Amino acid sequence: MDFTPTEEQAAARDLAARIFGDLSTHERLTATRTDSDDELWKTLCEAGLPAAVQDTGLLGLVLLLEEQGRTTAQVPFAASCVYGLLAVSAHGSAEQRERLLPGIADGTVVVTGALPEAAVRVGPPGRLSGVVPVVPWLRDATHVLVADDEHRLWLVRTLDARCDPVELTAPWSAGRLTLDTSPGERLGDPDGGGSGSADGGGTCDQRGVAERGAAAYDDVLASARTAFAGLQAGVCAGSVARAVEYTNTREQFGRPLAAKQGVQLRAADAYMDTEAIRVTAYEAAWRRDEGLDYATHALTAAWWASEAGHRVVHAGQHLHGGMGADLEHPVHRHFLWGRQLEAYLGGGSELLQELGELIVHGEGDA
């Protein structure tokens, strides 16, 4: 394994760090409140960062999301890249790639995902019904990727669905998705998704389509878990950095708080947890980019992001003492994002159970 960024990945990461650092400031985030930052999203797209993910792969995306997480920048970067750009690139038909990828790359098409929910029913011809209570960045999206009860993936235009605003712990411009015989297109279906079969053939052909559909679902879900674990690594790194700065400048009885052993130990634990999230996300992303099995690695990264992420953002707030209780303090955003990502990825016990079942049944890559 070699997680050293390529020259292209490093250049994209450095550019993202500059843009996020310059534009995702405390003042701008305060003014934006719970909405997404449209100007920042436009700047990222003009700089070609979403488009760069096509070349830098999932590991490149994880590196970019780390930089977003450090500043808790309110843009649909993770969702549109993993549910849109990577999903369509890997599993879309040639026509879908030609039609959708340019818009996703330049930001005029924003895709989010309703995974791992599978509450959508399919009625002919390609009409979808069901409700997904919470979809992140739905209010920003032009399309949403949903899964039906057979884990087939469908793209739905938000204009063809009902999207009601929902406020989450973190400001993710989320919404409640309601589909009422809404038109959808099968991802990767050259016939446009109306029949639910890629070629309209017999039983064997239908079985092959179903297997490809399930494989696409598994890949997109594992990619999303890896990407959002990378985002959590950035959120935690930002929280630790703020705690280190604060405890080195805040004095008590004439000495910096950072001189106290208890503070040092708490910060060290948070740092090690953050590194564990980062390295497991890197490994899962690297394996996908190399064409290796990575289902268990993605679940491992998600577990670390959920369990350790919870500890880190709590530690970051605790190390700020009374200031950590101030809802307007920048560290509080890291706390909110960390808790939201923990909930979005799934609780640690739930992820650990799924990981164990995957290993026991021999379906993973352990």
Short mmCIF file of C-alpha atoms in Angstrom, two decimals:
data_model
loop_
_atom_site.label_atom_id
_atom_site.label_comp_id
_atom_site.label_asym_id
_atom_site.label_seq_id
_atom_site.Cartn_x
_atom_site.Cartn_y
_atom_site.Cartn_z
CA MET A 1 0.00 0.00 0.00
CA ASP A 2 1.19 3.49 -0.84
CA PHE A 3 -0.95 6.40 0.27
CA THR A 4 1.51 9.03 -0.94
CA PRO A 5 -0.53 11.47 -3.06
CA THR A 6 0.34 11.71 -6.70
CA GLU A 7 1.47 15.07 -8.02
CA GLU A 8 -2.03 15.70 -9.36
CA GLN A 9 -3.71 14.70 -6.08
CA ALA A 10 -1.36 16.89 -4.06
CA ALA A 11 -1.95 19.88 -6.34
CA ALA A 12 -5.73 19.49 -6.08
CA ARG A 13 -5.51 19.14 -2.28
CA ASP A 14 -3.35 22.24 -1.93
CA LEU A 15 -5.67 24.26 -4.14
CA ALA A 16 -8.68 23.10 -2.12
CA ALA A 17 -6.93 24.03 1.11
CA ARG A 18 -6.33 27.57 -0.16
CA ILE A 19 -9.89 28.05 -1.39
CA PHE A 20 -11.52 26.63 1.73
CA GLY A 21 -9.14 28.55 3.97
CA ASP A 22 -9.79 31.85 2.17
CA LEU A 23 -13.56 31.59 1.77
CA SER A 24 -14.89 29.30 4.50
CA THR A 25 -14.14 31.72 7.34
CA HIS A 26 -15.91 32.12 10.66
CA GLU A 27 -17.48 35.36 9.46
CA ARG A 28 -18.81 33.87 6.22
CA LEU A 29 -20.12 30.77 7.97
CA THR A 30 -21.89 32.96 10.50
CA ALA A 31 -23.51 34.99 7.71
CA THR A 32 -24.45 31.86 5.73
CA ARG A 33 -26.09 30.33 8.84
CA THR A 34 -27.70 27.01 7.81
CA ASP A 35 -27.61 27.53 4.02
CA SER A 36 -24.96 26.39 1.58
CA ASP A 37 -22.34 28.86 0.38
CA ASP A 38 -23.19 29.33 -3.30
CA GLU A 39 -20.21 31.60 -3.96
CA LEU A 40 -17.79 29.07 -2.50
CA TRP A 41 -19.36 26.26 -4.55
CA LYS A 42 -19.02 28.35 -7.71
CA THR A 43 -15.37 29.07 -6.92
CA LEU A 44 -14.60 25.39 -6.34
CA CYS A 45 -16.22 24.42 -9.63
CA GLU A 46 -14.48 27.19 -11.57
CA ALA A 47 -11.19 25.93 -10.14
CA GLY A 48 -12.02 22.50 -11.57
CA LEU A 49 -11.93 20.61 -8.27
CA PRO A 50 -15.07 18.47 -8.75
CA ALA A 51 -13.87 17.66 -12.27
CA ALA A 52 -10.45 16.69 -10.91
CA VAL A 53 -12.01 13.79 -8.97
CA GLN A 54 -12.50 11.97 -12.28
CA ASP A 55 -8.70 11.75 -12.55
CA THR A 56 -7.64 11.64 -8.90
CA GLY A 57 -10.10 8.91 -7.88
CA LEU A 58 -11.67 8.22 -4.52
CA LEU A 59 -8.38 8.80 -2.69
CA GLY A 60 -8.15 12.21 -4.34
CA LEU A 61 -11.70 12.96 -3.21
CA VAL A 62 -10.89 11.92 0.36
CA LEU A 63 -7.96 14.35 0.35
CA LEU A 64 -10.20 17.17 -0.86
CA LEU A 65 -12.90 16.37 1.69
CA GLU A 66 -10.35 16.50 4.48
CA GLU A 67 -9.73 20.12 3.55
CA GLN A 68 -13.47 20.81 3.49
CA GLY A 69 -13.88 19.23 6.91
CA ARG A 70 -11.11 21.34 8.46
CA THR A 71 -13.17 24.45 7.79
CA THR A 72 -16.67 22.88 7.90
CA ALA A 73 -17.35 24.50 4.53
CA GLN A 74 -21.05 24.38 3.68
CA VAL A 75 -21.05 23.06 0.10
CA PRO A 76 -22.43 19.79 -1.38
CA PHE A 77 -18.95 18.65 -2.44
CA ALA A 78 -18.99 15.17 -0.92
CA ALA A 79 -22.52 14.30 -2.05
CA SER A 80 -22.22 15.51 -5.63
CA CYS A 81 -18.85 13.84 -6.18
CA VAL A 82 -19.61 10.45 -4.65
CA TYR A 83 -23.29 10.05 -5.61
CA GLY A 84 -22.92 11.90 -8.88
CA LEU A 85 -19.51 12.02 -10.48
CA LEU A 86 -18.03 8.73 -9.20
CA ALA A 87 -21.33 6.80 -9.38
CA VAL A 88 -22.12 7.87 -12.95
CA SER A 89 -18.49 7.40 -14.06
CA ALA A 90 -18.37 3.85 -12.73
CA HIS A 91 -21.92 2.63 -13.32
CA GLY A 92 -23.65 4.94 -15.78
CA SER A 93 -24.28 4.02 -19.39
CA ALA A 94 -22.23 5.69 -22.11
CA GLU A 95 -25.16 8.00 -22.84
CA GLN A 96 -25.57 8.91 -19.16
CA ARG A 97 -21.87 9.65 -18.78
CA GLU A 98 -21.87 11.87 -21.85
CA ARG A 99 -25.02 13.71 -20.75
CA LEU A 100 -24.46 14.07 -17.01
CA LEU A 101 -20.74 14.18 -16.24
CA PRO A 102 -19.96 17.59 -17.80
CA GLY A 103 -22.69 19.25 -15.74
CA ILE A 104 -21.63 17.49 -12.53
CA ALA A 105 -18.03 18.47 -13.15
CA ASP A 106 -18.81 22.17 -13.64
CA GLY A 107 -21.33 22.29 -10.80
CA THR A 108 -24.45 23.06 -12.82
CA VAL A 109 -25.72 19.56 -11.98
CA VAL A 110 -25.65 18.71 -8.26
CA VAL A 111 -26.40 15.14 -7.22
CA THR A 112 -27.10 13.90 -3.73
CA GLY A 113 -27.95 10.43 -2.48
CA ALA A 114 -30.71 8.81 -0.46
CA LEU A 115 -28.54 5.79 0.39
CA PRO A 116 -28.57 3.48 2.30
CA GLU A 117 -32.34 3.97 2.47
CA ALA A 118 -34.21 1.50 0.24
CA ALA A 119 -37.77 2.69 0.75
CA VAL A 120 -38.54 3.37 -2.90
CA ARG A 121 -40.98 1.22 -4.87
CA VAL A 122 -40.86 0.91 -8.63
CA GLY A 123 -43.96 0.88 -10.79
CA PRO A 124 -43.91 0.64 -14.59
CA PRO A 125 -42.73 2.38 -16.57
CA GLY A 126 -39.91 3.55 -14.32
CA ARG A 127 -42.16 5.46 -11.91
CA LEU A 128 -40.97 5.66 -8.32
CA SER A 129 -42.89 6.07 -5.08
CA GLY A 130 -41.75 6.32 -1.50
CA VAL A 131 -40.51 8.68 1.17
CA VAL A 132 -36.96 9.23 2.42
CA PRO A 133 -37.15 11.28 5.63
CA VAL A 134 -33.71 12.90 5.42
CA VAL A 135 -31.49 13.47 2.38
CA PRO A 136 -28.40 15.67 2.88
CA TRP A 137 -28.02 18.66 0.55
CA LEU A 138 -31.35 17.90 -1.09
CA ARG A 139 -32.17 21.61 -1.23
CA ASP A 140 -29.06 22.20 -3.37
CA ALA A 141 -29.52 19.20 -5.65
CA THR A 142 -30.81 18.94 -9.18
CA HIS A 143 -30.80 15.13 -9.01
CA VAL A 144 -31.01 12.55 -6.25
CA LEU A 145 -29.73 8.97 -6.40
CA VAL A 146 -32.16 6.55 -4.77
CA ALA A 147 -32.26 2.79 -4.32
CA ASP A 148 -35.30 0.57 -4.62
CA ASP A 149 -36.07 -2.52 -2.55
CA GLU A 150 -33.89 -4.62 -4.87
CA HIS A 151 -30.94 -2.23 -4.47
CA ARG A 152 -31.19 -0.97 -8.02
CA LEU A 153 -30.05 2.63 -8.40
CA TRP A 154 -32.23 5.34 -9.93
CA LEU A 155 -31.60 8.98 -10.72
CA VAL A 156 -34.53 11.30 -10.07
CA ARG A 157 -34.71 14.99 -10.89
CA THR A 158 -35.65 16.98 -7.82
CA LEU A 159 -38.05 18.97 -10.01
CA ASP A 160 -40.07 15.75 -10.39
CA ALA A 161 -40.26 15.12 -6.64
CA ARG A 162 -41.43 16.89 -3.52
CA CYS A 163 -38.56 18.23 -1.42
CA ASP A 164 -39.42 19.67 1.98
CA PRO A 165 -36.70 21.42 4.03
CA VAL A 166 -35.38 19.57 7.07
CA GLU A 167 -32.92 21.03 9.57
CA LEU A 168 -30.25 18.65 10.86
CA THR A 169 -27.65 18.89 13.60
CA ALA A 170 -25.19 20.26 11.03
CA PRO A 171 -26.16 22.78 8.31
CA TRP A 172 -26.36 20.37 5.38
CA SER A 173 -29.31 21.93 3.47
CA ALA A 174 -31.17 18.66 3.96
CA GLY A 175 -34.68 17.79 2.91
CA ARG A 176 -37.42 15.19 3.05
CA LEU A 177 -37.83 13.45 -0.31
CA THR A 178 -41.31 12.36 -1.37
CA LEU A 179 -41.74 10.42 -4.61
CA ASP A 180 -45.27 9.94 -5.91
CA THR A 181 -45.01 8.03 -9.21
CA SER A 182 -42.06 10.29 -10.02
CA PRO A 183 -40.12 9.47 -13.20
CA GLY A 184 -36.66 8.02 -12.70
CA GLU A 185 -33.91 6.57 -14.85
CA ARG A 186 -31.95 3.45 -13.98
CA LEU A 187 -28.29 4.16 -13.49
CA GLY A 188 -26.41 2.22 -16.12
CA ASP A 189 -29.54 1.18 -18.05
CA PRO A 190 -29.03 1.92 -21.78
CA ASP A 191 -32.80 1.73 -22.29
CA GLY A 192 -33.35 4.66 -19.93
CA GLY A 193 -34.63 2.66 -16.96
CA GLY A 194 -38.27 2.36 -17.90
CA SER A 195 -38.45 -1.41 -17.95
CA GLY A 196 -36.16 -2.13 -15.02
CA SER A 197 -34.08 -4.35 -17.33
CA ALA A 198 -31.02 -3.29 -19.25
CA ASP A 199 -31.78 -5.32 -22.33
CA GLY A 200 -35.31 -6.66 -21.99
CA GLY A 201 -34.02 -10.22 -22.33
CA GLY A 202 -35.00 -13.43 -20.59
CA THR A 203 -34.52 -14.72 -17.09
CA CYS A 204 -30.73 -15.11 -17.32
CA ASP A 205 -30.35 -11.60 -18.69
CA GLN A 206 -32.59 -10.21 -15.95
CA ARG A 207 -30.57 -12.05 -13.32
CA GLY A 208 -27.38 -10.51 -14.72
CA VAL A 209 -28.93 -7.06 -14.62
CA ALA A 210 -30.00 -7.59 -11.01
CA GLU A 211 -26.49 -8.72 -10.03
CA ARG A 212 -24.93 -5.69 -11.73
CA GLY A 213 -27.46 -3.44 -10.00
CA ALA A 214 -26.63 -4.86 -6.57
CA ALA A 215 -22.91 -4.55 -7.29
CA ALA A 216 -23.39 -0.91 -8.25
CA TYR A 217 -25.31 -0.25 -5.05
CA ASP A 218 -22.63 -1.90 -2.92
CA ASP A 219 -19.87 0.08 -4.64
CA VAL A 220 -21.64 3.43 -4.32
CA LEU A 221 -22.50 2.80 -0.67
CA ALA A 222 -18.91 1.76 0.15
CA SER A 223 -17.56 4.78 -1.74
CA ALA A 224 -19.90 7.08 0.18
CA ARG A 225 -18.84 5.61 3.51
CA THR A 226 -15.19 6.09 2.61
CA ALA A 227 -15.71 9.64 1.37
CA PHE A 228 -17.67 10.75 4.42
CA ALA A 229 -15.07 9.12 6.67
CA GLY A 230 -12.51 11.32 4.92
CA LEU A 231 -14.73 14.33 5.61
CA GLN A 232 -14.87 13.30 9.27
CA ALA A 233 -11.07 13.09 9.38
CA GLY A 234 -10.94 16.74 8.31
CA VAL A 235 -13.62 17.79 10.80
CA CYS A 236 -11.68 16.10 13.61
CA ALA A 237 -8.34 17.54 12.48
CA GLY A 238 -9.88 21.00 12.52
CA SER A 239 -11.29 20.43 16.01
CA VAL A 240 -7.92 19.24 17.33
CA ALA A 241 -6.10 22.17 15.70
CA ARG A 242 -8.47 24.65 17.35
CA ALA A 243 -8.05 22.93 20.72
CA VAL A 244 -4.25 23.02 20.43
CA GLU A 245 -4.27 26.70 19.54
CA TYR A 246 -6.65 27.54 22.37
CA THR A 247 -4.87 25.57 25.10
CA ASN A 248 -1.50 27.04 24.09
CA THR A 249 -2.73 30.61 24.36
CA ARG A 250 -5.19 30.37 27.26
CA GLU A 251 -3.42 30.71 30.60
CA GLN A 252 -4.47 29.57 34.05
CA PHE A 253 -2.47 30.54 37.12
CA GLY A 254 0.22 31.98 34.88
CA ARG A 255 0.70 28.85 32.76
CA PRO A 256 -0.81 27.77 29.43
CA LEU A 257 -3.51 25.13 29.70
CA ALA A 258 -1.43 23.00 27.32
CA ALA A 259 1.21 22.62 30.04
CA LYS A 260 -1.16 20.48 32.10
CA GLN A 261 -0.70 16.73 31.69
CA GLY A 262 -4.42 16.03 31.62
CA VAL A 263 -4.86 18.42 28.70
CA GLN A 264 -1.91 16.89 26.86
CA LEU A 265 -3.24 13.36 27.27
CA ARG A 266 -6.74 14.32 26.11
CA ALA A 267 -5.33 16.10 23.04
CA ALA A 268 -3.01 13.17 22.27
CA ASP A 269 -5.91 10.71 22.35
CA ALA A 270 -7.89 12.95 20.02
CA TYR A 271 -4.93 13.20 17.65
CA MET A 272 -4.48 9.41 17.54
CA ASP A 273 -8.19 8.88 16.92
CA THR A 274 -8.06 11.38 14.06
CA GLU A 275 -5.10 9.59 12.51
CA ALA A 276 -6.95 6.28 12.74
CA ILE A 277 -9.92 7.76 10.87
CA ARG A 278 -7.60 9.19 8.23
CA VAL A 279 -5.53 6.07 7.57
CA THR A 280 -8.54 3.73 7.37
CA ALA A 281 -10.24 6.11 4.92
CA TYR A 282 -7.05 6.31 2.86
CA GLU A 283 -6.75 2.52 2.74
CA ALA A 284 -10.35 1.97 1.64
CA ALA A 285 -10.08 4.68 -1.03
CA TRP A 286 -6.73 3.38 -2.29
CA ARG A 287 -8.08 -0.15 -2.61
CA ARG A 288 -11.06 1.04 -4.66
CA ASP A 289 -8.81 3.04 -6.96
CA GLU A 290 -6.59 -0.02 -7.40
CA GLY A 291 -9.58 -2.21 -8.30
CA LEU A 292 -9.32 -4.31 -5.12
CA ASP A 293 -12.16 -5.47 -2.87
CA TYR A 294 -12.77 -2.86 -0.22
CA ALA A 295 -16.19 -3.47 1.34
CA THR A 296 -14.83 -4.38 4.80
CA HIS A 297 -12.27 -1.59 4.61
CA ALA A 298 -15.00 0.95 3.89
CA LEU A 299 -17.00 -0.32 6.87
CA THR A 300 -13.88 -0.15 9.04
CA ALA A 301 -13.31 3.46 7.99
CA ALA A 302 -16.95 4.29 8.69
CA TRP A 303 -16.74 2.65 12.14
CA TRP A 304 -13.66 4.65 13.07
CA ALA A 305 -15.25 7.84 11.74
CA SER A 306 -18.38 7.22 13.80
CA GLU A 307 -16.86 5.97 17.06
CA ALA A 308 -13.61 7.93 17.15
CA GLY A 309 -15.17 10.99 15.55
CA HIS A 310 -17.61 11.18 18.46
CA ARG A 311 -14.73 11.15 20.94
CA VAL A 312 -12.64 13.71 19.09
CA VAL A 313 -15.26 16.43 18.68
CA HIS A 314 -16.33 16.02 22.30
CA ALA A 315 -12.70 16.33 23.39
CA GLY A 316 -12.21 19.41 21.22
CA GLN A 317 -15.15 21.13 22.83
CA HIS A 318 -14.16 19.99 26.32
CA LEU A 319 -10.61 21.32 25.94
CA HIS A 320 -12.06 24.76 25.25
CA GLY A 321 -13.54 24.79 28.73
CA GLY A 322 -16.33 27.31 29.16
CA MET A 323 -15.71 28.68 25.66
CA GLY A 324 -16.67 25.29 24.25
CA ALA A 325 -20.20 25.83 25.52
CA ASP A 326 -20.55 28.98 23.39
CA LEU A 327 -22.77 28.09 20.42
CA GLU A 328 -21.15 30.89 18.39
CA HIS A 329 -17.60 29.63 18.89
CA PRO A 330 -16.00 28.07 15.76
CA VAL A 331 -15.21 24.81 17.57
CA HIS A 332 -18.94 24.22 18.05
CA ARG A 333 -19.33 23.75 14.28
CA HIS A 334 -16.86 20.88 14.38
CA PHE A 335 -18.88 19.36 17.22
CA LEU A 336 -22.11 19.63 15.19
CA TRP A 337 -20.51 18.24 12.03
CA GLY A 338 -18.86 15.39 13.91
CA ARG A 339 -22.13 14.34 15.51
CA GLN A 340 -24.00 14.66 12.21
CA LEU A 341 -21.43 12.50 10.39
CA GLU A 342 -21.63 9.94 13.18
CA ALA A 343 -25.40 9.73 12.68
CA TYR A 344 -25.15 9.71 8.89
CA LEU A 345 -22.58 6.92 8.76
CA GLY A 346 -24.51 4.88 11.31
CA GLY A 347 -23.83 4.14 14.95
CA GLY A 348 -20.70 2.22 15.82
CA SER A 349 -22.59 -0.86 17.00
CA GLU A 350 -24.65 -0.98 13.81
CA LEU A 351 -21.57 -0.70 11.60
CA LEU A 352 -19.68 -3.28 13.65
CA GLN A 353 -22.56 -5.75 13.31
CA GLU A 354 -22.65 -5.27 9.53
CA LEU A 355 -18.87 -5.68 9.35
CA GLY A 356 -19.00 -8.87 11.39
CA GLU A 357 -21.75 -10.34 9.24
CA LEU A 358 -19.80 -9.49 6.09
CA ILE A 359 -16.70 -11.24 7.39
CA VAL A 360 -18.58 -14.28 8.74
CA HIS A 361 -20.42 -14.86 5.48
CA GLY A 362 -17.21 -14.51 3.48
CA GLU A 363 -18.61 -11.70 1.36
CA GLY A 364 -16.01 -9.11 2.33
CA ASP A 365 -12.37 -8.57 1.50
CA ALA A 366 -10.91 -9.54 4.87
#
